[in-house]
mmCIF file of C-alpha atoms in Angstrom:
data_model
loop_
_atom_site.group_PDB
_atom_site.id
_atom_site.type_symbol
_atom_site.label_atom_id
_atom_site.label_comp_id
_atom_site.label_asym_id
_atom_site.label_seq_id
_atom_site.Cartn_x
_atom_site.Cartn_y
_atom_site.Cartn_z
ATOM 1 C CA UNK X 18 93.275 41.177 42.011
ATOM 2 C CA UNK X 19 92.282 42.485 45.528
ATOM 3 C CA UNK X 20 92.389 45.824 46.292
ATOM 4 C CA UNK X 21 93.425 46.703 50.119
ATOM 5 C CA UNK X 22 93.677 49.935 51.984
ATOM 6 C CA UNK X 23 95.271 49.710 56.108
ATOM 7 C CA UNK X 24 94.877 52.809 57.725
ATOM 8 C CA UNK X 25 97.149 52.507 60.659
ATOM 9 C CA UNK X 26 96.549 55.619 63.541
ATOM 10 C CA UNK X 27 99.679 56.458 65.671
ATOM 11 C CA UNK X 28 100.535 59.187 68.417
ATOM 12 C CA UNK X 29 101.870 61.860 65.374
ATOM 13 C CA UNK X 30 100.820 60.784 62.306
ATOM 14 C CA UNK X 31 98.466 58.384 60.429
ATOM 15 C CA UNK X 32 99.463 55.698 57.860
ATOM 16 C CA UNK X 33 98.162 54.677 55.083
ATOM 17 C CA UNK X 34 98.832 52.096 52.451
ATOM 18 C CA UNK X 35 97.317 50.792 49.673
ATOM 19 C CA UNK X 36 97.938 47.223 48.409
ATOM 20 C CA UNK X 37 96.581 45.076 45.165
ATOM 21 C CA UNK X 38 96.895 41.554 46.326
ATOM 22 C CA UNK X 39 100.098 41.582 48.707
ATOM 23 C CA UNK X 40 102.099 43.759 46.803
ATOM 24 C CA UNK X 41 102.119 48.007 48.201
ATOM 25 C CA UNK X 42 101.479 49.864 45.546
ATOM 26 C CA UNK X 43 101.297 53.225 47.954
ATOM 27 C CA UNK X 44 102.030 54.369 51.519
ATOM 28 C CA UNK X 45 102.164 57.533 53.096
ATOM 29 C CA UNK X 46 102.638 58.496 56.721
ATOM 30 C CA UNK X 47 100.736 62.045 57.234
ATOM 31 C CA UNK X 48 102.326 63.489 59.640
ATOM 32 C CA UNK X 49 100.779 65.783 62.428
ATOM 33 C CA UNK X 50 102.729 68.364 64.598
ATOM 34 C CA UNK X 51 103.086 69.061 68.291
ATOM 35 C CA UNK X 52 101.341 72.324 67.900
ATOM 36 C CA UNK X 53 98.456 70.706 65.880
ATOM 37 C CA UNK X 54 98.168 68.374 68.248
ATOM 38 C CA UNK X 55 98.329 70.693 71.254
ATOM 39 C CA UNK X 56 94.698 72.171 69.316
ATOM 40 C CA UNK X 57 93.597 68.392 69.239
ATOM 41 C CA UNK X 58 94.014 67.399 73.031
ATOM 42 C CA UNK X 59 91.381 64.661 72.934
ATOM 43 C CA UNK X 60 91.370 61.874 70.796
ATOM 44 C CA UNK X 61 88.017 62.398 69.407
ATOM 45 C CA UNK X 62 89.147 65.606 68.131
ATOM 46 C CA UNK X 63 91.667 64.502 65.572
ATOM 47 C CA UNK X 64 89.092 62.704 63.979
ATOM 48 C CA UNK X 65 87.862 65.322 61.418
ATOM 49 C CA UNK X 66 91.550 66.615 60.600
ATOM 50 C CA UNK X 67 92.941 62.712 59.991
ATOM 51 C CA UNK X 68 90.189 61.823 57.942
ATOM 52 C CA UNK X 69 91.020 64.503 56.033
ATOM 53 C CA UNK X 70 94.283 64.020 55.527
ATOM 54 C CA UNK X 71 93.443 60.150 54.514
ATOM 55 C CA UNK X 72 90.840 61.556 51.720
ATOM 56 C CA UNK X 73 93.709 63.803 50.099
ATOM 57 C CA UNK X 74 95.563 61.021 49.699
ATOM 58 C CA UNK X 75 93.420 59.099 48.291
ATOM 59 C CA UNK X 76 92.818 62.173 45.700
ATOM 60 C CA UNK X 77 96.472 62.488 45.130
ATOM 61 C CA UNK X 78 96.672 58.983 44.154
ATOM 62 C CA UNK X 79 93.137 58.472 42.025
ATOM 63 C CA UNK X 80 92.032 55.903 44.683
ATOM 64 C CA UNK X 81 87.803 55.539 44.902
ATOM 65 C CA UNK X 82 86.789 53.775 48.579
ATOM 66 C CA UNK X 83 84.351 52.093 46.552
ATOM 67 C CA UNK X 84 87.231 49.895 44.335
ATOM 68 C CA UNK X 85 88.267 48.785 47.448
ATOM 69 C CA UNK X 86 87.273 44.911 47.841
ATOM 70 C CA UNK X 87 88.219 45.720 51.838
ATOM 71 C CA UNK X 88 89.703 48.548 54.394
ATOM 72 C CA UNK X 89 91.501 46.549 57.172
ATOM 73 C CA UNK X 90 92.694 48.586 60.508
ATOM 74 C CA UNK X 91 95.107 49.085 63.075
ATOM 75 C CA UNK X 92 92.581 48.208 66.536
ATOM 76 C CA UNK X 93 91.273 50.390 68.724
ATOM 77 C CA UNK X 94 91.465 50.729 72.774
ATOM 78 C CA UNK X 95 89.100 47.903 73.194
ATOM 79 C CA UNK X 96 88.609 45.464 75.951
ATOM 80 C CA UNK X 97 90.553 42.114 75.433
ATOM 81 C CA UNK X 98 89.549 39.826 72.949
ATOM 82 C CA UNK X 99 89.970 35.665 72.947
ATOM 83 C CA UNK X 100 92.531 34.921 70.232
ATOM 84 C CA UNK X 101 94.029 37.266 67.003
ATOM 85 C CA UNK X 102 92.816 37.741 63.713
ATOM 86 C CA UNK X 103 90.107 39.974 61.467
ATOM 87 C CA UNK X 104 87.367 41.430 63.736
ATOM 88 C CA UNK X 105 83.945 42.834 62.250
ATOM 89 C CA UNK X 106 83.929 46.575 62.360
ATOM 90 C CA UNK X 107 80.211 46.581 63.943
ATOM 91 C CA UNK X 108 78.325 49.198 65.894
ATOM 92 C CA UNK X 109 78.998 47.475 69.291
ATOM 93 C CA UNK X 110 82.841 48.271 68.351
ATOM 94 C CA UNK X 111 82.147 51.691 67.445
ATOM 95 C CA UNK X 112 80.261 52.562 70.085
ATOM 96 C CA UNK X 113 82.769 51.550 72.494
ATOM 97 C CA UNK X 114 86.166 53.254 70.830
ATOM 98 C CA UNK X 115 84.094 56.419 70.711
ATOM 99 C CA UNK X 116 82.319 56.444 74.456
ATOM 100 C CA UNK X 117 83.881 53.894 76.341
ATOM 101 C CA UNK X 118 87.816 53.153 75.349
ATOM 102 C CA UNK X 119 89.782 51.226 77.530
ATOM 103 C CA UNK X 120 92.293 54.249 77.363
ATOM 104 C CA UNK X 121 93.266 57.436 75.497
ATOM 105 C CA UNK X 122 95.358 56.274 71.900
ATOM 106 C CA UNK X 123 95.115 58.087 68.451
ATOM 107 C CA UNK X 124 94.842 54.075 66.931
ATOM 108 C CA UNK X 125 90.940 54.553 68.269
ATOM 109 C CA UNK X 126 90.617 56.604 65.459
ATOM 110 C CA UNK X 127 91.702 54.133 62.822
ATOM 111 C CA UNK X 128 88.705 52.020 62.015
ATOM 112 C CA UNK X 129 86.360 55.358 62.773
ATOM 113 C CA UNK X 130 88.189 56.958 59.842
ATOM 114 C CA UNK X 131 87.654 53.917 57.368
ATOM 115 C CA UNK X 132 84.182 53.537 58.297
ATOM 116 C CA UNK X 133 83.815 57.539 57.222
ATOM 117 C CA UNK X 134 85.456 56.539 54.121
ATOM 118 C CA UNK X 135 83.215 53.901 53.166
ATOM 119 C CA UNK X 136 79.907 55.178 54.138
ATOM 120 C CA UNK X 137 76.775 54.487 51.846
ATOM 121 C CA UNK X 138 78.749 51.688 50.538
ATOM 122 C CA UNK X 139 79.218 47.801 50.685
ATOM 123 C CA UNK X 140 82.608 47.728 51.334
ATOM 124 C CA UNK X 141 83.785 45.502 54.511
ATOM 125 C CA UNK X 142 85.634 47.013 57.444
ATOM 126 C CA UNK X 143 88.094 44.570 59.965
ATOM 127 C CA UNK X 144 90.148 45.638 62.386
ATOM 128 C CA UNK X 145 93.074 43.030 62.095
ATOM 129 C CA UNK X 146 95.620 41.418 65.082
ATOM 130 C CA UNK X 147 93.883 43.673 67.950
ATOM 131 C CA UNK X 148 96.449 44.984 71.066
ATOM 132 C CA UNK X 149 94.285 43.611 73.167
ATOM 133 C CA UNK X 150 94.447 39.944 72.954
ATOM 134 C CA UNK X 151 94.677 37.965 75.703
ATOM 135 C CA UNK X 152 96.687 35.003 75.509
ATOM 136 C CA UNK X 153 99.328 35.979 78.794
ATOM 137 C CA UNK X 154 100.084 33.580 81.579
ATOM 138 C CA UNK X 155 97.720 33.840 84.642
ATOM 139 C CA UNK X 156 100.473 34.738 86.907
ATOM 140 C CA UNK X 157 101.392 37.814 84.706
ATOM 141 C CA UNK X 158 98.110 39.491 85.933
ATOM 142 C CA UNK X 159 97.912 39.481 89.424
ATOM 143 C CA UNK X 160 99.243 42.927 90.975
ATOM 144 C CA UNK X 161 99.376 43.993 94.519
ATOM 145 C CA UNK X 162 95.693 45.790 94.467
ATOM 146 C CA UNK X 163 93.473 42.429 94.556
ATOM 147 C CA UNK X 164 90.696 44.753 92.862
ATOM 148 C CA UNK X 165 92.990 45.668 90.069
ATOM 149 C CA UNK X 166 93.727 42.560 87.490
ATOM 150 C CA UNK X 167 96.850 43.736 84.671
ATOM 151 C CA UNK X 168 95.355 42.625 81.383
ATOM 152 C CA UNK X 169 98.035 42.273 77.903
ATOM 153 C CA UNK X 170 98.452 45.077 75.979
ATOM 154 C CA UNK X 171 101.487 44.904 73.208
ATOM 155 C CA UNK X 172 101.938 46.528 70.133
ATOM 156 C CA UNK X 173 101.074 43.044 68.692
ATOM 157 C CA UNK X 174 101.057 44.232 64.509
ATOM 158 C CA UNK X 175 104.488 45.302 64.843
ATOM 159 C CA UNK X 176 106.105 43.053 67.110
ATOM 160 C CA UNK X 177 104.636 39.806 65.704
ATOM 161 C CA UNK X 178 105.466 40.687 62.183
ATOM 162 C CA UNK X 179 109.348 41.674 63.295
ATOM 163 C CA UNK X 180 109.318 37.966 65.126
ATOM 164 C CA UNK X 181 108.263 36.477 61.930
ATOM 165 C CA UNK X 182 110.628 38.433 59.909
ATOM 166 C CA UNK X 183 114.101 37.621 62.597
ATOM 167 C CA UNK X 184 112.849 33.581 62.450
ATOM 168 C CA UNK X 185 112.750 33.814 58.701
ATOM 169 C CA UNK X 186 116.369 35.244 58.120
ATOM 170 C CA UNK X 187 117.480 32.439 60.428
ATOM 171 C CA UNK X 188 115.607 29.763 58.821
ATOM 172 C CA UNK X 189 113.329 29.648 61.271
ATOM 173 C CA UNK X 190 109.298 29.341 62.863
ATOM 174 C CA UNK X 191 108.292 32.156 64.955
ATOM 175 C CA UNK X 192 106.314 29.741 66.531
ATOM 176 C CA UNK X 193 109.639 27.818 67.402
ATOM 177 C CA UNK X 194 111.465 31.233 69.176
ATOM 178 C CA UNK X 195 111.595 32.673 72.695
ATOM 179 C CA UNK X 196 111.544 36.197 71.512
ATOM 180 C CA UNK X 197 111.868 38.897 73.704
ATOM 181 C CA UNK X 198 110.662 41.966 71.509
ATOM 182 C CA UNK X 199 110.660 46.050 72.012
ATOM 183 C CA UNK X 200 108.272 48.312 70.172
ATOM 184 C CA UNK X 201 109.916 51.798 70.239
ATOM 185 C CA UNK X 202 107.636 54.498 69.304
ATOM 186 C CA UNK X 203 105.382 57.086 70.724
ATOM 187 C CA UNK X 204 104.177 54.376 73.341
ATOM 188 C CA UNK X 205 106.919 52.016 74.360
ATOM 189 C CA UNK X 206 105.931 48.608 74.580
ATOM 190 C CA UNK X 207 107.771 45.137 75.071
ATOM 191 C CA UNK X 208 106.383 41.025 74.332
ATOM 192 C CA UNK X 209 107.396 37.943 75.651
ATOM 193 C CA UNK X 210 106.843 35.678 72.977
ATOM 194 C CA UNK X 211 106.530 32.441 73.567
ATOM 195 C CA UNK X 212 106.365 30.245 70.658
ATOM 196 C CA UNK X 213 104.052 32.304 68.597
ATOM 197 C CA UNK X 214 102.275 33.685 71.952
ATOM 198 C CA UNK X 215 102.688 36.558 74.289
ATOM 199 C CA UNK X 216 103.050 35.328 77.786
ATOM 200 C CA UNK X 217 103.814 38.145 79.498
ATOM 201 C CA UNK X 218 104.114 42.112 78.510
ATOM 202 C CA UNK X 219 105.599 45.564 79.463
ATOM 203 C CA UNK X 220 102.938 48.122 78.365
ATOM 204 C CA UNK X 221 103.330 51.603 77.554
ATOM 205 C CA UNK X 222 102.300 52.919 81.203
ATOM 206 C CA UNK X 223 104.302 50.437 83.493
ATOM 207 C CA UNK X 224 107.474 50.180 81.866
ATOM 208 C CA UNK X 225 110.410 53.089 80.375
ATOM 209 C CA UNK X 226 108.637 56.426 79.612
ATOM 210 C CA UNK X 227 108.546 57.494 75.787
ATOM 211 C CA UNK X 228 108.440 60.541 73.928
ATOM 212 C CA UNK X 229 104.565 61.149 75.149
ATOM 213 C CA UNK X 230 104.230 58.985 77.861
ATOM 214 C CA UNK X 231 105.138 59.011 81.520
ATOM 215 C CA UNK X 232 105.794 54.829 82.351
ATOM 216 C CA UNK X 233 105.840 53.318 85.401
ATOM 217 C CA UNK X 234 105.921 56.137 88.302
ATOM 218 C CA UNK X 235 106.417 54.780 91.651
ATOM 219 C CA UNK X 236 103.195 54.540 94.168
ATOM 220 C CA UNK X 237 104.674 56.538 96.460
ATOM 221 C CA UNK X 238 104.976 59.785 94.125
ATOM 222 C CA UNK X 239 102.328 59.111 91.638
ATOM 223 C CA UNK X 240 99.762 59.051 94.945
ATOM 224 C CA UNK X 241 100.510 62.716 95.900
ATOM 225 C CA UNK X 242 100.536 64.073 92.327
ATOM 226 C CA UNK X 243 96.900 62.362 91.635
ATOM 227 C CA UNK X 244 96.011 64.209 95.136
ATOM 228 C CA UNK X 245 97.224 67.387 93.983
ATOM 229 C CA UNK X 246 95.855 67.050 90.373
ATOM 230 C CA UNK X 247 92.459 66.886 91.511
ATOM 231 C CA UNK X 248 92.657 69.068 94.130
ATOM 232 C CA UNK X 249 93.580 71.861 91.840
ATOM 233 C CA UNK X 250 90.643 71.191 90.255
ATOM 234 C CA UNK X 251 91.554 68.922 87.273
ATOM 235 C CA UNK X 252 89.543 65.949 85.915
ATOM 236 C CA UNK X 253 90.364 62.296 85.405
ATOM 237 C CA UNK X 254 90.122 63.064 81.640
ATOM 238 C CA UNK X 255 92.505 65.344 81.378
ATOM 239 C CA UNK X 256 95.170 63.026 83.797
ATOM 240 C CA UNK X 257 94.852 60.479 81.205
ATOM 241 C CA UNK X 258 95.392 62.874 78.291
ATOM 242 C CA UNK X 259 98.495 64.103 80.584
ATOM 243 C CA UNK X 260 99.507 60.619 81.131
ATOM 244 C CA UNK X 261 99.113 58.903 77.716
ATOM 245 C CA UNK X 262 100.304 61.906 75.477
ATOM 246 C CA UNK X 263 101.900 65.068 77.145
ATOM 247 C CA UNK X 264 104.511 63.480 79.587
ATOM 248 C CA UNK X 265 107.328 61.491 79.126
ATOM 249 C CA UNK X 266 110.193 62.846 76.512
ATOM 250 C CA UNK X 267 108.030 65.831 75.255
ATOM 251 C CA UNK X 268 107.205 66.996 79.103
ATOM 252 C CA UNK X 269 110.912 67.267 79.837
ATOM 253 C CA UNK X 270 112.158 68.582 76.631
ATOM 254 C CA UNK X 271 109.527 70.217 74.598
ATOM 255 C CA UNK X 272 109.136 67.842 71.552
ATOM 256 C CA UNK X 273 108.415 64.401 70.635
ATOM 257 C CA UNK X 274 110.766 63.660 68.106
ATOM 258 C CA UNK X 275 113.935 61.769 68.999
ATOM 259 C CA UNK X 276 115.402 63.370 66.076
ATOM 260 C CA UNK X 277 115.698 66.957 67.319
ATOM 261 C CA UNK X 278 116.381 65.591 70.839
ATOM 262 C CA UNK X 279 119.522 63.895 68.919
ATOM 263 C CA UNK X 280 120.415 67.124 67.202
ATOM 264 C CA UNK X 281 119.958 69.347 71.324
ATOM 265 C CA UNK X 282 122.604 65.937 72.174
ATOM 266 C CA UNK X 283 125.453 66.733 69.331
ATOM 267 C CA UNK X 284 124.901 70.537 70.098
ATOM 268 C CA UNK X 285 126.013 69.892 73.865
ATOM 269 C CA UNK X 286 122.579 69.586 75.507
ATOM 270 C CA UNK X 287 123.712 67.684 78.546
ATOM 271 C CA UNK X 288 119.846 67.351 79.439
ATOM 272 C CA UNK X 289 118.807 66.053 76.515
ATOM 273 C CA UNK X 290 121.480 63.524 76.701
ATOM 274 C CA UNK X 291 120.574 62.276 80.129
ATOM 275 C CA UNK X 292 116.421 62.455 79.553
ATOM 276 C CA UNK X 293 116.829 60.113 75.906
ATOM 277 C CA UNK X 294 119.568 58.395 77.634
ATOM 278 C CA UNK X 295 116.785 57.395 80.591
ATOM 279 C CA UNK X 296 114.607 56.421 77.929
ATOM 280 C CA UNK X 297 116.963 53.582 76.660
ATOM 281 C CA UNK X 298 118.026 52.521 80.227
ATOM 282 C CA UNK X 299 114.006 51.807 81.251
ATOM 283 C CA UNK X 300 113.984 49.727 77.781
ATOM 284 C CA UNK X 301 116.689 47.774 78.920
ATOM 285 C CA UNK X 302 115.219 47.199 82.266
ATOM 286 C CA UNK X 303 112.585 46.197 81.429
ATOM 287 C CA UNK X 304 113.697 43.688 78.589
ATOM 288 C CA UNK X 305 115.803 42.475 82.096
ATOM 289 C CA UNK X 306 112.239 41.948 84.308
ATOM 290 C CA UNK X 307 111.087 39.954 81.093
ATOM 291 C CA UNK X 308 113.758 37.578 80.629
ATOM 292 C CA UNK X 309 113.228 35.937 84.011
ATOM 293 C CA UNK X 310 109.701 34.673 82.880
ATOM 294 C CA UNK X 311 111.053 31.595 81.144
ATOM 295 C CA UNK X 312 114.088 31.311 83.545
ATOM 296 C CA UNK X 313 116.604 33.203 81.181
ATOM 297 C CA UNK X 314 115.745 31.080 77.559
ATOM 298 C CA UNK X 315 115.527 33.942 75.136
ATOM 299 C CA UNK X 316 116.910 32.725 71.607
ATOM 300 C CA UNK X 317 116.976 36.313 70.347
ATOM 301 C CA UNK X 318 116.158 40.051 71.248
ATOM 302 C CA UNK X 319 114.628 42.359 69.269
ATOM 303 C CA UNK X 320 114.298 45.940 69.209
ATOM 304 C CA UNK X 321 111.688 47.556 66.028
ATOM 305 C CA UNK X 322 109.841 50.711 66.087
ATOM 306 C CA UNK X 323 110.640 54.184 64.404
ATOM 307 C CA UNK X 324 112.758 55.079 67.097
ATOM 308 C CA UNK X 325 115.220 51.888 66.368
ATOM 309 C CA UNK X 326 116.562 53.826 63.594
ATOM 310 C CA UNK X 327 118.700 55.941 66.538
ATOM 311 C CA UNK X 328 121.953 53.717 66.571
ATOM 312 C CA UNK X 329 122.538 56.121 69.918
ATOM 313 C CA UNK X 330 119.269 54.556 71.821
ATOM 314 C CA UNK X 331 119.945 50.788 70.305
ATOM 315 C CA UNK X 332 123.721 50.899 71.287
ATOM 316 C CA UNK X 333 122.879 52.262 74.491
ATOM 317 C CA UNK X 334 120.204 49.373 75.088
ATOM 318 C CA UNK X 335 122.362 46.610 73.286
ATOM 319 C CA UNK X 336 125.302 47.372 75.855
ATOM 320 C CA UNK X 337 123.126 46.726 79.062
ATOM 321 C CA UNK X 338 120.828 43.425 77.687
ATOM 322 C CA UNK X 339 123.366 41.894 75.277
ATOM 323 C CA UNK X 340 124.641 39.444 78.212
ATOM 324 C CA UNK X 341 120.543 37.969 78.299
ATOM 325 C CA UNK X 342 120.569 37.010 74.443
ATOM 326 C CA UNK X 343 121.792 38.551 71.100
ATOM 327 C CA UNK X 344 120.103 41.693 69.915
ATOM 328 C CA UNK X 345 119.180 42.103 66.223
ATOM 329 C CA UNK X 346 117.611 45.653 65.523
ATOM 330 C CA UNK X 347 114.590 45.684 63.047
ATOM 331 C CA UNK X 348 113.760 49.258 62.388
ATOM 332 C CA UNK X 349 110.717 50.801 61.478
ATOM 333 C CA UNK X 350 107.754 48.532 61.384
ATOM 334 C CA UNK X 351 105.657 46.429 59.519
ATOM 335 C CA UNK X 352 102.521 47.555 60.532
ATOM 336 C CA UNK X 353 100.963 48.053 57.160
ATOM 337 C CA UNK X 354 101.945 44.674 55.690
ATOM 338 C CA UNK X 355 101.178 43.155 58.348
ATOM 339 C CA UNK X 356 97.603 44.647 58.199
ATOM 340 C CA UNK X 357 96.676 43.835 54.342
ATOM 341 C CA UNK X 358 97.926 40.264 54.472
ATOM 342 C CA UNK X 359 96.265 39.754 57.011
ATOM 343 C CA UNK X 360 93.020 41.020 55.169
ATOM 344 C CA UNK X 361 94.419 39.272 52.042
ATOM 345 C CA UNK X 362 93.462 36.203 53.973
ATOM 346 C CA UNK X 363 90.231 36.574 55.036
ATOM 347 C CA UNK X 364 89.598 37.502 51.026
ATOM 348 C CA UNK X 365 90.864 34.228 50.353
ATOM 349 C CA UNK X 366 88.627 32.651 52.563
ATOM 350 C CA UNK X 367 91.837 31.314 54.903
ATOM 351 C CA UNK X 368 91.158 32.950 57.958
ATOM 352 C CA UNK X 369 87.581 33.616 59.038
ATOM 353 C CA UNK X 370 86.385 37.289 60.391
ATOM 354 C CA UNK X 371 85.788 37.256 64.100
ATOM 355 C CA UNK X 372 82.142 38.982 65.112
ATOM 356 C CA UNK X 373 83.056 41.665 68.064
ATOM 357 C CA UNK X 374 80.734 40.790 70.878
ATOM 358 C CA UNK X 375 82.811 42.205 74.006
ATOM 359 C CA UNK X 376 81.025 45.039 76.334
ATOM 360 C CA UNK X 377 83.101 47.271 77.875
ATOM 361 C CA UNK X 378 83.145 46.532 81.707
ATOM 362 C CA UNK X 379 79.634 47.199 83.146
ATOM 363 C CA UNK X 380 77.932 47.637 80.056
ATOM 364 C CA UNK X 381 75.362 45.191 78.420
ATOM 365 C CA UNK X 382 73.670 47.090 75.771
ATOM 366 C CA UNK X 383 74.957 49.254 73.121
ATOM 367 C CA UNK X 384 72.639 52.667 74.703
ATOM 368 C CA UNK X 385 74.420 51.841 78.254
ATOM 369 C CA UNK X 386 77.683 52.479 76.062
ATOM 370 C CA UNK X 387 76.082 55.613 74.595
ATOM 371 C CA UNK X 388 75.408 57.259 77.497
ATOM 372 C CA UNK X 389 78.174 57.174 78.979
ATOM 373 C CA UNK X 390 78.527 60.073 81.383
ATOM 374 C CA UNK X 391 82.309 59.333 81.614
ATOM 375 C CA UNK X 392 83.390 59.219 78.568
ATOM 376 C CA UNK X 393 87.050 59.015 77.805
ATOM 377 C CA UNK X 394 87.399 59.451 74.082
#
């Protein structure tokens, strides 16, 4: 029997799960609150209190780190990697998640917790189906800025394991499917998925906004405010902390969670009704710009996430994209599983662990990383 624990970082809480062969024995989602987080503003600074909160757990539930046979991870902001699978959790990694992210996302903080967990021991450490893979269509990169180059980012875990779960209740390959798929959490993020790949994306900062995040912002605007944010004296640091975790949902209406913004809704908040319902309507937009990619042959939408428990936001969705392709709604996510079998795997000798080997652009040595006088973590 193997024993398996997937620590999975999000925006407001971390989960954890703990699995003996593919079977969860254990999960917990430990939540943290807007005005913890508001004493936590950079990424780096959550790290003590989550680890924390993961070591309780594991107290609560008589679970030593070293029984583990493995600790497998939701990735960090990394820079893109080749193909999927198990990645080494190796100092080049570390070094980079901590001094050199590619942007500013509580899931850094996954694999930097497990490695805490397991120190002074021989216990293996994989991050496991990275954001960051890179299998898009050339086209899907070029933008207007010949400097700038959009590389994939997806909430791959979640979104995979949903398209493997919709082609198995209709006797199915997921390899088979065009999916078009929606990851509705604290970062919004949508997949075209192309026979098993992901050909072209909608990430969390150029597509809807979300309950921390701002989306796509015209040019036009977003030029000024960047002028005027620095001009008043603010850093680049603390735009991308504005950006990627205090805008969106929660800048307009105090909170994060959907739930109470429901609640403001049936109470008569007219505002809270038009911000969640301009949430939905940049979902279904951009599930619109996606469809085009493969000339309108989507078998299936799919919308997953925590936030496709709200029958308000996947009604409101379903009645603008349902003429593109039918719309099943997976809630929640399957993260976690998706995680430990994955790790079951490279136990079992099936899949082999990738070595990390990718510097962070203009880095080649692990001290340049180090020293990093911009550090964004």
């Amino acid at each position: 029997m193997k024993k398996i624990l997937a620590i999975n970082c999000g925006s407001t809480s971390t989960k954890v799960a703990y699995f003996e062969d593919d079977k969860m024995v254990s999960k917990v989602s430990l939540n943290i609150t807007a005005e913890e987080l508001k004493k936590m503003p950079k990424v780096l600074d959550q790290l003590e209190y989550r680890t924390n909160q993961v070591k309780q757990f594991l107290e609560e539930n008589k679970l030593n780190p070293a029984e583990f046979d493995i600790i497998v991870t939701r990735a960090g902001t990394l820079p893109h990697v080749p193909v999927a699978g198990a990645y080494e959790v190796n100092e080049l990694m570390i070094a980079t998640l901590i001094y050199a992210p590619e942007a500013q996302h509580a899931c850094t903080l996954s694999c930097l917790i497990a490695k805490r967990l397991v120190e002074g021991l021989d216990i293996p450490v994989i991050v496991y189906d990275p954001e960051c893979v890179d299998s898009a269509d050339e086209i899907a990169k070029i933008t207007g800025i010949p400097e700038i180059t959009n590389m994939p980012l997806v909430h791959l875990l979640n979104t995979k394991a949903a398209g493997i779960e919709y082609a198995k209740s209709v006797g199915k390959d997921y390899k088979d499917l065009n999916l078009i798929i929606a990851h509705l959490g604290g970062g919004i993020t949508l997949g075209f998925h192309d026979h098993g790949r992901v050909a072209d994306w909608v990430y969390d900062d150029e597509g809807p906004m979300s309950p921390q995040r701002a989306g796509a912002i015209p040019t036009r605007y977003m030029a000024n405010f960047c002028y005027d944010w620095f001009k008043n004296g603010k850093t680049l640091k603390e735009l991308r902390m504005y950006l990627c975790g205090q805008s969106g949902m929660v800048a307009y209406l105090g909170t994060q969670d959907v739930r109470e913004v429901e609640k403001m809704i049936d109470e008569g908040d007219k505002k809270a009704e038009l911000i969640l319902k301009a949430m939905a309507y940049g979902v279904a937009k951009s599930i619109g710009q996606l469809a085009v990619i493969r000339n309108g042959k989507v078998d299936q939408i799919i919308i997953t996430g925590g936030i496709a428990y709200s029958e308000r936001i996947t009604n409101w969705i379903k009645e603008k994209v349902s003429f593109i392709a039918p719309v099943t709604i997976i809630p929640g996510e399957k993260e976690m599983e998706a995680l430990a079998w994955g790790a079951l795997r490279v136990l079992n000798k099936e899949e082999e662990v990738h070595s990390y080997n990718v510097f962070p652009k203009g880095y080649k040595s692990i001290e340049e990383i180090i020293n990093n006088p911009n550090c964004l973590a």
